[in-house]
C-alpha cells in the first residue's frame, strides 16, 4: 500500500473554513487596537512606584491579596494623632503598605488631668474617622492602640493611670479589636523599638536575617535611643532582660537591642556638658561656648552658666568635657568593652550599618553637611561633624552667621557644643569609627513617596504580626 503525503497547499485548502472562522474575530480585535489611542487610560495611570488602589489591584488580577488594617493613636503632649494604616498581604504574609490616613487634634490627653472622661472623649473625632475609613466587615479584626508619650508621664498623683483607664473603657464602645494593654504610656524603649521596625520595613529589610537589618540611633531633645537586631545567643548575654525587645515583622521574630539614654538628648546633653566645670570655680567661661556670648542655659527647671572665652571655643577641650559628661567608665554588668556610656550595656558587637536621625540631621544641615532642602538622606562620616566643629568653634558668636547661615539665632552660642557633642556621642559613646560611613536620614522613600520613619507604623506592623 502506498501512502499519500498531503502537500501544504492541500492542507490549507482542507482547513480554510476553520481558519476563516478563527481569523474574523482576531482581525476585528486588531482593528479596534489600531483605532484606539496609543496609550490606554489604564496604561497611562498605572505606576508601580505608587501605592496601588483597590481598583488597580483588581484590574491587575491580584485577587490573592488580603486587606488588613490597623489604627494607631499617638497621644503626644501637645495633641493626639491618628494613623489609619491599610496593608495588603500576600501568600507569604508580608505586609504591603497601601496608605496611611492621618489626622490630628489639640489639646493632648495631659490637658485633661482633672477630667479623665473628657480626655477619653477627646479622641472621638479620631476614632470616628477610623470607623468611617476601615471597611465595616473588617473592623472587628482591625487592632487599635493608643500610645501616650511625654505629656502623660509628667502628670502627678496617678492621674495618668486614671486617664488611661477611662480611655480603655471608652474604646470598648467601638467595633475594633482591642485589649486593655493596647492603651499605655510608651517608654523610650517602646518608641525606639517601633521606630526600628518602621525604618527596616520602609527600607525593605524585614523578613531578612538580623545581620541584614540596620541599626538606628535617634537623637532627641531629652534622650538618645539606639536600636539594632542581634542573634538569640547575643541577646541571651544581656546583663538585664529589658535590654532586648522581641518584635515580629516580615514573617520573622527579631531580638532587638533597644536602649534609651535618658538625659543624653541634645538639649539635655547641653546641660550635662555645661554642668562639667573644666576651668575650675574661679573661671565661669566654658570651652564649648562661642566667644562673645554671656548668658545662661535653662533646662529641666535649672539654669546653667553659658559664657564663652574671649579667645573662642575650643573643639579639643570641649570634646574632653563631653567625654567626661558621657561617663564612659561606668560599669554595666558586663565586660567593660561591651559598655557604652552612663553605665549602659552596648551589646557584644558594633552593628554594620547605622542610620542616624533627628538632631543629628538638623545639626548636619546647619553645618552644610547635607542640603536639607533637596535631600531626605545622606551618607556622611562621624568625622565630618568633627571637621565642622574645628571650623565653627573658634568663631565669635556674632560672626557665626557669615559661615553658617542656617544656624538659628537661639542655637548659635551652642553650635560648637552641639557639633562636638554629636561627634563625641557617635565615636566615644556608640564607638563608631570616625571614618565609618553612616546614613543621615530625615525621611525614607517608599513606593515613590517620602515617609517619616516614626514609631506608629512600626507599632501597626507589630500588632498585625
Short mmCIF file of C-alpha atoms in Angstrom, two decimals:
data_model
loop_
_atom_site.label_atom_id
_atom_site.label_comp_id
_atom_site.label_asym_id
_atom_site.label_seq_id
_atom_site.Cartn_x
_atom_site.Cartn_y
_atom_site.Cartn_z
CA UNK A 1 0.00 0.00 0.00
CA UNK A 2 1.30 3.40 -0.94
CA UNK A 3 0.91 6.32 1.50
CA UNK A 4 -0.06 9.70 0.09
CA UNK A 5 1.81 12.69 1.67
CA UNK A 6 -0.51 15.72 1.73
CA UNK A 7 1.03 18.94 0.42
CA UNK A 8 0.91 22.23 2.37
CA UNK A 9 -1.50 23.71 -0.18
CA UNK A 10 -3.84 20.72 0.21
CA UNK A 11 -3.73 21.14 4.00
CA UNK A 12 -4.58 24.83 3.79
CA UNK A 13 -7.44 24.08 1.41
CA UNK A 14 -8.86 21.41 3.70
CA UNK A 15 -8.82 23.78 6.77
CA UNK A 16 -9.67 27.06 5.07
CA UNK A 17 -13.17 27.11 6.59
CA UNK A 18 -11.84 26.76 10.12
CA UNK A 19 -9.16 29.38 9.52
CA UNK A 20 -11.74 31.84 8.24
CA UNK A 21 -13.90 31.43 11.36
CA UNK A 22 -10.89 31.95 13.65
CA UNK A 23 -9.44 34.86 11.69
CA UNK A 24 -12.55 37.07 11.68
CA UNK A 25 -12.62 37.87 15.45
CA UNK A 26 -8.83 38.24 15.53
CA UNK A 27 -8.93 40.80 12.72
CA UNK A 28 -11.76 42.68 14.41
CA UNK A 29 -9.76 42.82 17.67
CA UNK A 30 -6.68 44.13 15.84
CA UNK A 31 -8.78 46.76 14.12
CA UNK A 32 -10.05 48.04 17.48
CA UNK A 33 -6.49 48.30 18.76
CA UNK A 34 -5.36 50.21 15.68
CA UNK A 35 -8.21 52.70 16.01
CA UNK A 36 -7.57 53.24 19.74
CA UNK A 37 -5.20 55.92 21.15
CA UNK A 38 -1.53 55.00 21.54
CA UNK A 39 -1.89 54.64 25.34
CA UNK A 40 -4.88 53.30 27.15
CA UNK A 41 -6.31 55.04 30.19
CA UNK A 42 -5.12 52.11 32.26
CA UNK A 43 -1.60 52.26 30.85
CA UNK A 44 -1.29 55.98 31.49
CA UNK A 45 -2.47 55.78 35.12
CA UNK A 46 -0.69 52.61 36.17
CA UNK A 47 2.56 53.24 38.05
CA UNK A 48 4.17 50.56 40.15
CA UNK A 49 6.14 53.10 42.14
CA UNK A 50 2.94 54.48 43.65
CA UNK A 51 0.71 52.77 46.22
CA UNK A 52 -1.97 50.74 44.40
CA UNK A 53 -5.62 51.48 44.94
CA UNK A 54 -8.04 48.59 45.45
CA UNK A 55 -9.33 49.04 41.87
CA UNK A 56 -5.82 48.76 40.42
CA UNK A 57 -5.24 45.52 42.29
CA UNK A 58 -8.44 44.06 40.91
CA UNK A 59 -7.51 45.15 37.38
CA UNK A 60 -4.06 43.57 37.66
CA UNK A 61 -5.60 40.32 38.86
CA UNK A 62 -4.03 40.48 42.33
CA UNK A 63 -7.03 38.72 43.87
CA UNK A 64 -4.83 36.69 46.22
CA UNK A 65 -4.11 39.86 48.23
CA UNK A 66 -5.88 40.28 51.57
CA UNK A 67 -6.71 43.68 53.07
CA UNK A 68 -5.52 44.28 56.62
CA UNK A 69 -5.92 47.43 58.66
CA UNK A 70 -4.51 48.86 61.88
CA UNK A 71 -5.39 52.01 63.82
CA UNK A 72 -2.71 53.67 65.95
CA UNK A 73 -3.31 56.80 68.02
CA UNK A 74 -0.22 58.76 69.01
CA UNK A 75 -1.23 60.67 72.13
CA UNK A 76 1.51 63.26 72.48
CA UNK A 77 1.98 66.16 74.85
CA UNK A 78 0.54 68.83 72.54
CA UNK A 79 -2.12 66.80 70.74
CA UNK A 80 -3.36 63.41 69.58
CA UNK A 81 -2.82 61.99 66.10
CA UNK A 82 -4.47 59.01 64.45
CA UNK A 83 -2.80 56.85 61.81
CA UNK A 84 -5.13 54.54 59.86
CA UNK A 85 -2.91 52.08 58.03
CA UNK A 86 -4.07 49.90 55.16
CA UNK A 87 -1.92 46.94 54.13
CA UNK A 88 -2.22 44.14 51.63
CA UNK A 89 -0.85 40.71 52.49
CA UNK A 90 0.19 38.01 50.06
CA UNK A 91 0.57 34.28 50.49
CA UNK A 92 3.80 34.74 52.45
CA UNK A 93 2.11 37.05 54.95
CA UNK A 94 4.30 40.04 54.08
CA UNK A 95 2.60 43.36 54.74
CA UNK A 96 2.49 45.81 51.84
CA UNK A 97 1.62 49.35 52.96
CA UNK A 98 -1.04 51.00 50.77
CA UNK A 99 -1.66 54.21 52.64
CA UNK A 100 -1.56 55.97 56.00
CA UNK A 101 -4.61 58.15 56.59
CA UNK A 102 -3.68 60.78 59.14
CA UNK A 103 -5.48 63.37 61.24
CA UNK A 104 -4.74 65.24 64.45
CA UNK A 105 -6.37 67.39 67.08
CA UNK A 106 -5.45 69.52 70.07
CA UNK A 107 -5.09 69.57 73.03
CA UNK A 108 -3.39 66.37 74.21
CA UNK A 109 -4.66 63.94 76.84
CA UNK A 110 -2.49 65.54 79.53
CA UNK A 111 -4.55 68.74 79.24
CA UNK A 112 -7.46 66.81 80.79
CA UNK A 113 -5.64 65.98 84.02
CA UNK A 114 -8.75 66.79 86.09
CA UNK A 115 -11.28 65.49 83.56
CA UNK A 116 -10.43 61.85 82.70
CA UNK A 117 -13.74 61.23 80.94
CA UNK A 118 -13.18 64.34 78.84
CA UNK A 119 -9.73 63.04 77.93
CA UNK A 120 -11.21 59.81 76.59
CA UNK A 121 -14.00 61.57 74.68
CA UNK A 122 -11.48 63.96 73.11
CA UNK A 123 -10.37 61.02 70.95
CA UNK A 124 -13.85 60.55 69.45
CA UNK A 125 -13.24 62.51 66.20
CA UNK A 126 -10.12 60.44 65.54
CA UNK A 127 -11.82 57.12 66.22
CA UNK A 128 -14.87 58.19 64.19
CA UNK A 129 -12.54 58.79 61.25
CA UNK A 130 -11.21 55.25 61.65
CA UNK A 131 -14.76 53.86 61.73
CA UNK A 132 -15.57 55.74 58.53
CA UNK A 133 -12.36 54.58 56.82
CA UNK A 134 -11.95 50.90 57.71
CA UNK A 135 -14.49 48.65 55.91
CA UNK A 136 -17.19 47.61 58.38
CA UNK A 137 -16.65 43.93 57.60
CA UNK A 138 -13.01 44.20 58.73
CA UNK A 139 -13.37 46.39 61.82
CA UNK A 140 -13.71 43.52 64.31
CA UNK A 141 -10.37 42.11 63.10
CA UNK A 142 -8.62 45.50 62.95
CA UNK A 143 -6.42 46.20 66.00
CA UNK A 144 -6.47 49.64 67.58
CA UNK A 145 -3.97 51.01 70.07
CA UNK A 146 -3.27 54.25 71.91
CA UNK A 147 0.34 55.06 72.72
CA UNK A 148 0.81 58.01 75.06
CA UNK A 149 4.18 59.72 75.19
CA UNK A 150 5.88 62.52 77.11
CA UNK A 151 2.88 64.54 78.32
CA UNK A 152 1.16 61.88 80.42
CA UNK A 153 4.45 60.80 82.02
CA UNK A 154 4.63 64.16 83.76
CA UNK A 155 1.20 64.09 85.42
CA UNK A 156 1.30 63.69 89.22
CA UNK A 157 -0.59 61.52 91.70
CA UNK A 158 -1.63 58.67 89.43
CA UNK A 159 -3.69 60.95 87.18
CA UNK A 160 -2.21 59.36 84.07
CA UNK A 161 -3.44 55.90 85.12
CA UNK A 162 -6.95 57.24 85.69
CA UNK A 163 -6.99 58.82 82.22
CA UNK A 164 -5.76 55.60 80.61
CA UNK A 165 -8.47 53.59 82.39
CA UNK A 166 -11.10 55.97 81.03
CA UNK A 167 -9.67 55.65 77.53
CA UNK A 168 -9.80 51.84 77.79
CA UNK A 169 -13.41 51.95 78.92
CA UNK A 170 -14.33 54.35 76.12
CA UNK A 171 -12.62 52.33 73.40
CA UNK A 172 -14.70 49.24 74.23
CA UNK A 173 -17.70 51.03 72.72
CA UNK A 174 -16.12 50.92 69.26
CA UNK A 175 -16.06 47.90 66.93
CA UNK A 176 -12.30 47.46 66.67
CA UNK A 177 -10.14 44.67 68.05
CA UNK A 178 -8.84 45.90 71.37
CA UNK A 179 -7.19 44.70 74.58
CA UNK A 180 -6.55 46.68 77.74
CA UNK A 181 -2.78 46.66 77.26
CA UNK A 182 -3.24 48.29 73.85
CA UNK A 183 -3.64 51.57 75.76
CA UNK A 184 -0.44 52.50 77.56
CA UNK A 185 2.27 55.06 78.13
CA UNK A 186 5.11 54.24 75.78
CA UNK A 187 8.57 54.12 77.26
CA UNK A 188 11.59 55.35 75.37
CA UNK A 189 12.34 51.69 74.71
CA UNK A 190 8.89 51.19 73.13
CA UNK A 191 9.35 54.19 70.86
CA UNK A 192 12.85 53.07 69.89
CA UNK A 193 11.74 49.51 69.13
CA UNK A 194 8.79 50.55 66.97
CA UNK A 195 10.88 53.18 65.17
CA UNK A 196 13.47 50.48 64.38
CA UNK A 197 10.70 48.30 62.97
CA UNK A 198 9.40 51.21 60.86
CA UNK A 199 12.82 52.05 59.45
CA UNK A 200 13.68 48.49 58.48
CA UNK A 201 10.23 47.94 56.99
CA UNK A 202 10.49 51.02 54.77
CA UNK A 203 13.99 50.01 53.69
CA UNK A 204 12.77 46.52 52.76
CA UNK A 205 14.85 44.65 55.33
CA UNK A 206 12.11 42.95 57.36
CA UNK A 207 11.97 39.24 56.69
CA UNK A 208 15.72 39.12 56.13
CA UNK A 209 18.29 37.75 58.62
CA UNK A 210 19.09 40.07 61.52
CA UNK A 211 22.55 40.70 60.05
CA UNK A 212 20.93 42.38 57.03
CA UNK A 213 18.91 44.89 59.06
CA UNK A 214 20.17 48.35 60.00
CA UNK A 215 20.83 49.94 63.37
CA UNK A 216 19.03 53.17 64.29
CA UNK A 217 20.21 55.99 66.53
CA UNK A 218 17.70 58.77 67.18
CA UNK A 219 18.97 61.91 68.89
CA UNK A 220 16.03 63.62 70.55
CA UNK A 221 16.00 66.57 72.90
CA UNK A 222 15.82 64.72 76.20
CA UNK A 223 17.17 61.30 75.27
CA UNK A 224 19.05 59.39 72.59
CA UNK A 225 17.94 55.91 71.59
CA UNK A 226 19.82 53.09 69.92
CA UNK A 227 18.20 50.00 68.41
CA UNK A 228 19.57 47.09 66.38
CA UNK A 229 18.81 43.41 65.86
CA UNK A 230 21.03 40.75 67.35
CA UNK A 231 21.19 36.97 67.36
CA UNK A 232 19.42 34.96 70.05
CA UNK A 233 22.78 33.99 71.50
CA UNK A 234 23.84 37.64 71.71
CA UNK A 235 20.50 38.54 73.31
CA UNK A 236 21.00 35.87 75.98
CA UNK A 237 24.26 37.54 77.01
CA UNK A 238 22.47 40.76 78.04
CA UNK A 239 23.11 41.56 81.72
CA UNK A 240 19.42 42.51 82.06
CA UNK A 241 16.46 41.14 80.12
CA UNK A 242 14.98 44.58 79.45
CA UNK A 243 17.81 45.43 77.04
CA UNK A 244 16.15 43.15 74.47
CA UNK A 245 12.70 43.52 72.92
CA UNK A 246 11.17 40.78 70.79
CA UNK A 247 9.41 42.05 67.67
CA UNK A 248 7.79 40.39 64.68
CA UNK A 249 7.95 41.62 61.11
CA UNK A 250 8.18 40.14 57.65
CA UNK A 251 7.34 36.70 58.99
CA UNK A 252 10.33 36.68 61.34
CA UNK A 253 10.87 37.32 65.02
CA UNK A 254 13.73 39.64 65.87
CA UNK A 255 15.62 40.08 69.12
CA UNK A 256 16.15 43.83 69.11
CA UNK A 257 18.53 45.62 71.42
CA UNK A 258 16.88 48.88 72.45
CA UNK A 259 18.18 51.35 74.99
CA UNK A 260 17.07 54.89 75.72
CA UNK A 261 19.75 57.09 77.28
CA UNK A 262 17.60 59.47 79.28
CA UNK A 263 19.34 62.79 79.87
CA UNK A 264 21.59 62.47 76.81
CA UNK A 265 19.46 64.01 74.09
CA UNK A 266 20.91 67.15 72.56
CA UNK A 267 19.12 69.66 74.81
CA UNK A 268 19.68 67.57 77.94
CA UNK A 269 23.24 66.92 76.79
CA UNK A 270 23.95 70.65 76.71
CA UNK A 271 23.00 70.83 80.38
CA UNK A 272 25.17 67.81 81.24
CA UNK A 273 28.17 69.33 79.46
CA UNK A 274 27.71 72.79 80.98
CA UNK A 275 27.47 71.19 84.40
CA UNK A 276 31.02 69.98 83.97
CA UNK A 277 33.48 72.60 85.24
CA UNK A 278 36.69 72.21 83.23
CA UNK A 279 38.14 75.62 84.15
CA UNK A 280 37.55 75.46 87.90
CA UNK A 281 35.26 77.54 90.13
CA UNK A 282 37.10 80.83 89.54
CA UNK A 283 36.53 80.83 85.77
CA UNK A 284 32.92 80.98 84.54
CA UNK A 285 33.81 80.54 80.87
CA UNK A 286 33.27 77.23 79.14
CA UNK A 287 35.31 75.77 76.25
CA UNK A 288 32.16 74.66 74.40
CA UNK A 289 30.50 78.12 74.23
CA UNK A 290 31.29 80.54 71.43
CA UNK A 291 33.30 83.62 72.28
CA UNK A 292 31.28 86.77 72.74
CA UNK A 293 28.34 85.05 74.40
CA UNK A 294 27.47 85.52 78.06
CA UNK A 295 24.25 84.15 79.46
CA UNK A 296 22.51 81.15 80.92
CA UNK A 297 21.07 77.95 79.54
CA UNK A 298 17.86 76.64 81.08
CA UNK A 299 16.83 73.02 81.00
CA UNK A 300 14.68 70.87 83.26
CA UNK A 301 13.88 73.76 85.58
CA UNK A 302 17.56 74.54 86.19
CA UNK A 303 19.89 77.27 84.92
CA UNK A 304 23.48 76.75 83.82
CA UNK A 305 26.10 79.43 83.18
CA UNK A 306 26.90 79.61 79.47
CA UNK A 307 29.75 82.05 78.85
CA UNK A 308 32.36 81.87 76.12
CA UNK A 309 36.05 82.73 76.40
CA UNK A 310 37.34 85.78 74.57
CA UNK A 311 39.65 83.56 72.52
CA UNK A 312 36.69 81.49 71.32
CA UNK A 313 35.54 77.96 71.95
CA UNK A 314 37.91 75.00 71.65
CA UNK A 315 36.76 71.79 69.99
CA UNK A 316 39.56 69.79 71.64
CA UNK A 317 38.80 70.97 75.18
CA UNK A 318 35.07 70.73 74.53
CA UNK A 319 35.42 67.11 73.34
CA UNK A 320 37.18 66.14 76.57
CA UNK A 321 34.40 67.81 78.56
CA UNK A 322 31.73 65.95 76.57
CA UNK A 323 33.52 62.65 77.16
CA UNK A 324 33.50 63.30 80.89
CA UNK A 325 29.78 64.08 80.77
CA UNK A 326 29.09 60.78 78.99
CA UNK A 327 30.69 58.80 81.85
CA UNK A 328 32.17 56.08 79.62
CA UNK A 329 33.91 54.30 82.50
CA UNK A 330 30.74 53.43 84.42
CA UNK A 331 30.18 49.69 84.89
CA UNK A 332 27.33 48.00 83.01
CA UNK A 333 27.31 44.48 84.50
CA UNK A 334 29.28 43.01 81.58
CA UNK A 335 32.89 43.17 80.37
CA UNK A 336 33.81 46.85 80.11
CA UNK A 337 34.47 46.53 76.38
CA UNK A 338 30.72 45.88 76.00
CA UNK A 339 29.74 49.03 77.93
CA UNK A 340 28.86 52.18 76.01
CA UNK A 341 28.39 55.14 78.38
CA UNK A 342 26.48 56.11 81.50
CA UNK A 343 26.50 52.50 82.74
CA UNK A 344 24.68 51.02 79.75
CA UNK A 345 25.39 47.70 78.02
CA UNK A 346 26.00 48.14 74.30
CA UNK A 347 25.98 44.50 73.20
CA UNK A 348 28.83 42.20 72.17
CA UNK A 349 29.40 43.79 68.75
CA UNK A 350 29.07 47.04 66.82
CA UNK A 351 26.36 46.86 64.11
CA UNK A 352 27.48 47.03 60.49
CA UNK A 353 25.08 49.71 59.18
CA UNK A 354 23.86 52.79 61.08
CA UNK A 355 21.03 55.18 60.26
CA UNK A 356 21.04 58.28 62.48
CA UNK A 357 18.28 60.86 62.69
CA UNK A 358 16.57 63.84 64.33
CA UNK A 359 19.09 66.31 65.81
CA UNK A 360 21.94 64.54 64.02
CA UNK A 361 20.22 65.53 60.78
CA UNK A 362 19.43 69.07 61.96
CA UNK A 363 22.97 69.90 63.02
CA UNK A 364 24.43 68.29 59.90
CA UNK A 365 22.15 70.52 57.82
CA UNK A 366 23.19 73.57 59.86
CA UNK A 367 26.84 72.71 59.23
CA UNK A 368 26.31 72.29 55.49
CA UNK A 369 26.99 68.54 55.54
CA UNK A 370 23.64 67.91 53.86
CA UNK A 371 21.27 70.02 51.77
CA UNK A 372 18.10 69.98 53.86
CA UNK A 373 16.02 71.44 51.02
CA UNK A 374 16.87 68.75 48.47
CA UNK A 375 17.76 65.57 50.33
CA UNK A 376 15.94 63.17 52.65
CA UNK A 377 19.08 61.14 53.43
CA UNK A 378 22.83 61.49 53.05
CA UNK A 379 25.99 59.45 53.55
CA UNK A 380 28.45 61.01 55.98
CA UNK A 381 31.13 60.01 58.48
CA UNK A 382 31.23 60.92 62.18
CA UNK A 383 34.49 62.70 61.42
CA UNK A 384 32.59 65.20 59.29
CA UNK A 385 30.97 66.55 62.49
CA UNK A 386 34.46 66.97 63.94
CA UNK A 387 35.66 68.84 60.85
CA UNK A 388 32.67 71.18 61.07
CA UNK A 389 33.35 71.74 64.77
CA UNK A 390 37.00 72.57 64.11
CA UNK A 391 35.84 75.25 61.68
CA UNK A 392 32.99 76.61 63.79
CA UNK A 393 34.32 76.61 67.35
CA UNK A 394 36.90 79.43 67.02
CA UNK A 395 34.32 81.80 65.52
CA UNK A 396 32.89 84.70 67.52
CA UNK A 397 29.18 84.24 68.11
CA UNK A 398 28.40 87.41 66.14
CA UNK A 399 30.29 86.23 63.04
CA UNK A 400 28.97 82.67 63.09
CA UNK A 401 26.12 83.60 60.77
CA UNK A 402 28.54 84.50 57.98
CA UNK A 403 29.95 80.97 57.78
CA UNK A 404 26.91 79.00 58.97
CA UNK A 405 23.80 80.96 57.94
CA UNK A 406 21.39 78.10 58.62
CA UNK A 407 22.00 78.09 62.38
CA UNK A 408 19.08 79.66 64.23
CA UNK A 409 19.99 82.63 66.39
CA UNK A 410 18.98 80.90 69.63
CA UNK A 411 21.31 77.97 68.85
CA UNK A 412 24.37 79.96 67.78
CA UNK A 413 26.05 80.19 71.21
CA UNK A 414 25.86 76.37 71.48
CA UNK A 415 26.78 75.41 67.91
CA UNK A 416 30.32 74.33 68.82
CA UNK A 417 28.91 72.33 71.72
CA UNK A 418 26.26 70.68 69.54
CA UNK A 419 28.68 69.62 66.79
CA UNK A 420 31.23 68.36 69.29
CA UNK A 421 28.52 66.52 71.18
CA UNK A 422 27.26 64.82 68.01
CA UNK A 423 30.79 63.72 67.07
CA UNK A 424 31.76 62.53 70.54
CA UNK A 425 28.46 60.76 71.12
CA UNK A 426 28.88 58.75 67.90
CA UNK A 427 32.55 57.91 68.33
CA UNK A 428 33.13 57.66 72.09
CA UNK A 429 29.57 56.91 73.16
CA UNK A 430 28.44 54.43 70.50
CA UNK A 431 32.02 53.53 69.48
CA UNK A 432 31.51 54.11 65.75
CA UNK A 433 34.86 54.66 63.99
CA UNK A 434 35.23 58.29 62.89
CA UNK A 435 35.78 57.30 59.24
CA UNK A 436 32.94 54.76 59.05
CA UNK A 437 30.13 55.65 56.66
CA UNK A 438 26.76 56.25 58.31
CA UNK A 439 23.46 57.39 56.84
CA UNK A 440 21.79 60.57 58.00
CA UNK A 441 18.06 60.19 57.47
CA UNK A 442 15.16 62.62 57.67
CA UNK A 443 12.63 60.54 55.73
CA UNK A 444 12.64 57.29 53.77
CA UNK A 445 11.45 56.83 50.20
CA UNK A 446 8.83 54.09 49.92
CA UNK A 447 6.99 53.38 46.66
CA UNK A 448 7.84 56.80 45.31
CA UNK A 449 6.61 58.59 48.44
CA UNK A 450 8.68 60.10 51.25
CA UNK A 451 7.65 58.61 54.59
CA UNK A 452 8.71 59.62 58.08
CA UNK A 453 10.25 56.70 59.97
CA UNK A 454 8.20 57.30 63.13
CA UNK A 455 7.02 54.74 65.67
CA UNK A 456 3.26 54.40 64.77
CA UNK A 457 3.94 52.41 61.57
CA UNK A 458 6.20 50.01 63.47
CA UNK A 459 3.53 49.61 66.14
CA UNK A 460 0.97 48.75 63.46
CA UNK A 461 3.28 46.16 61.89
CA UNK A 462 3.91 44.58 65.28
CA UNK A 463 0.17 44.48 66.03
CA UNK A 464 -0.61 42.72 62.76
CA UNK A 465 2.20 40.21 63.17
#
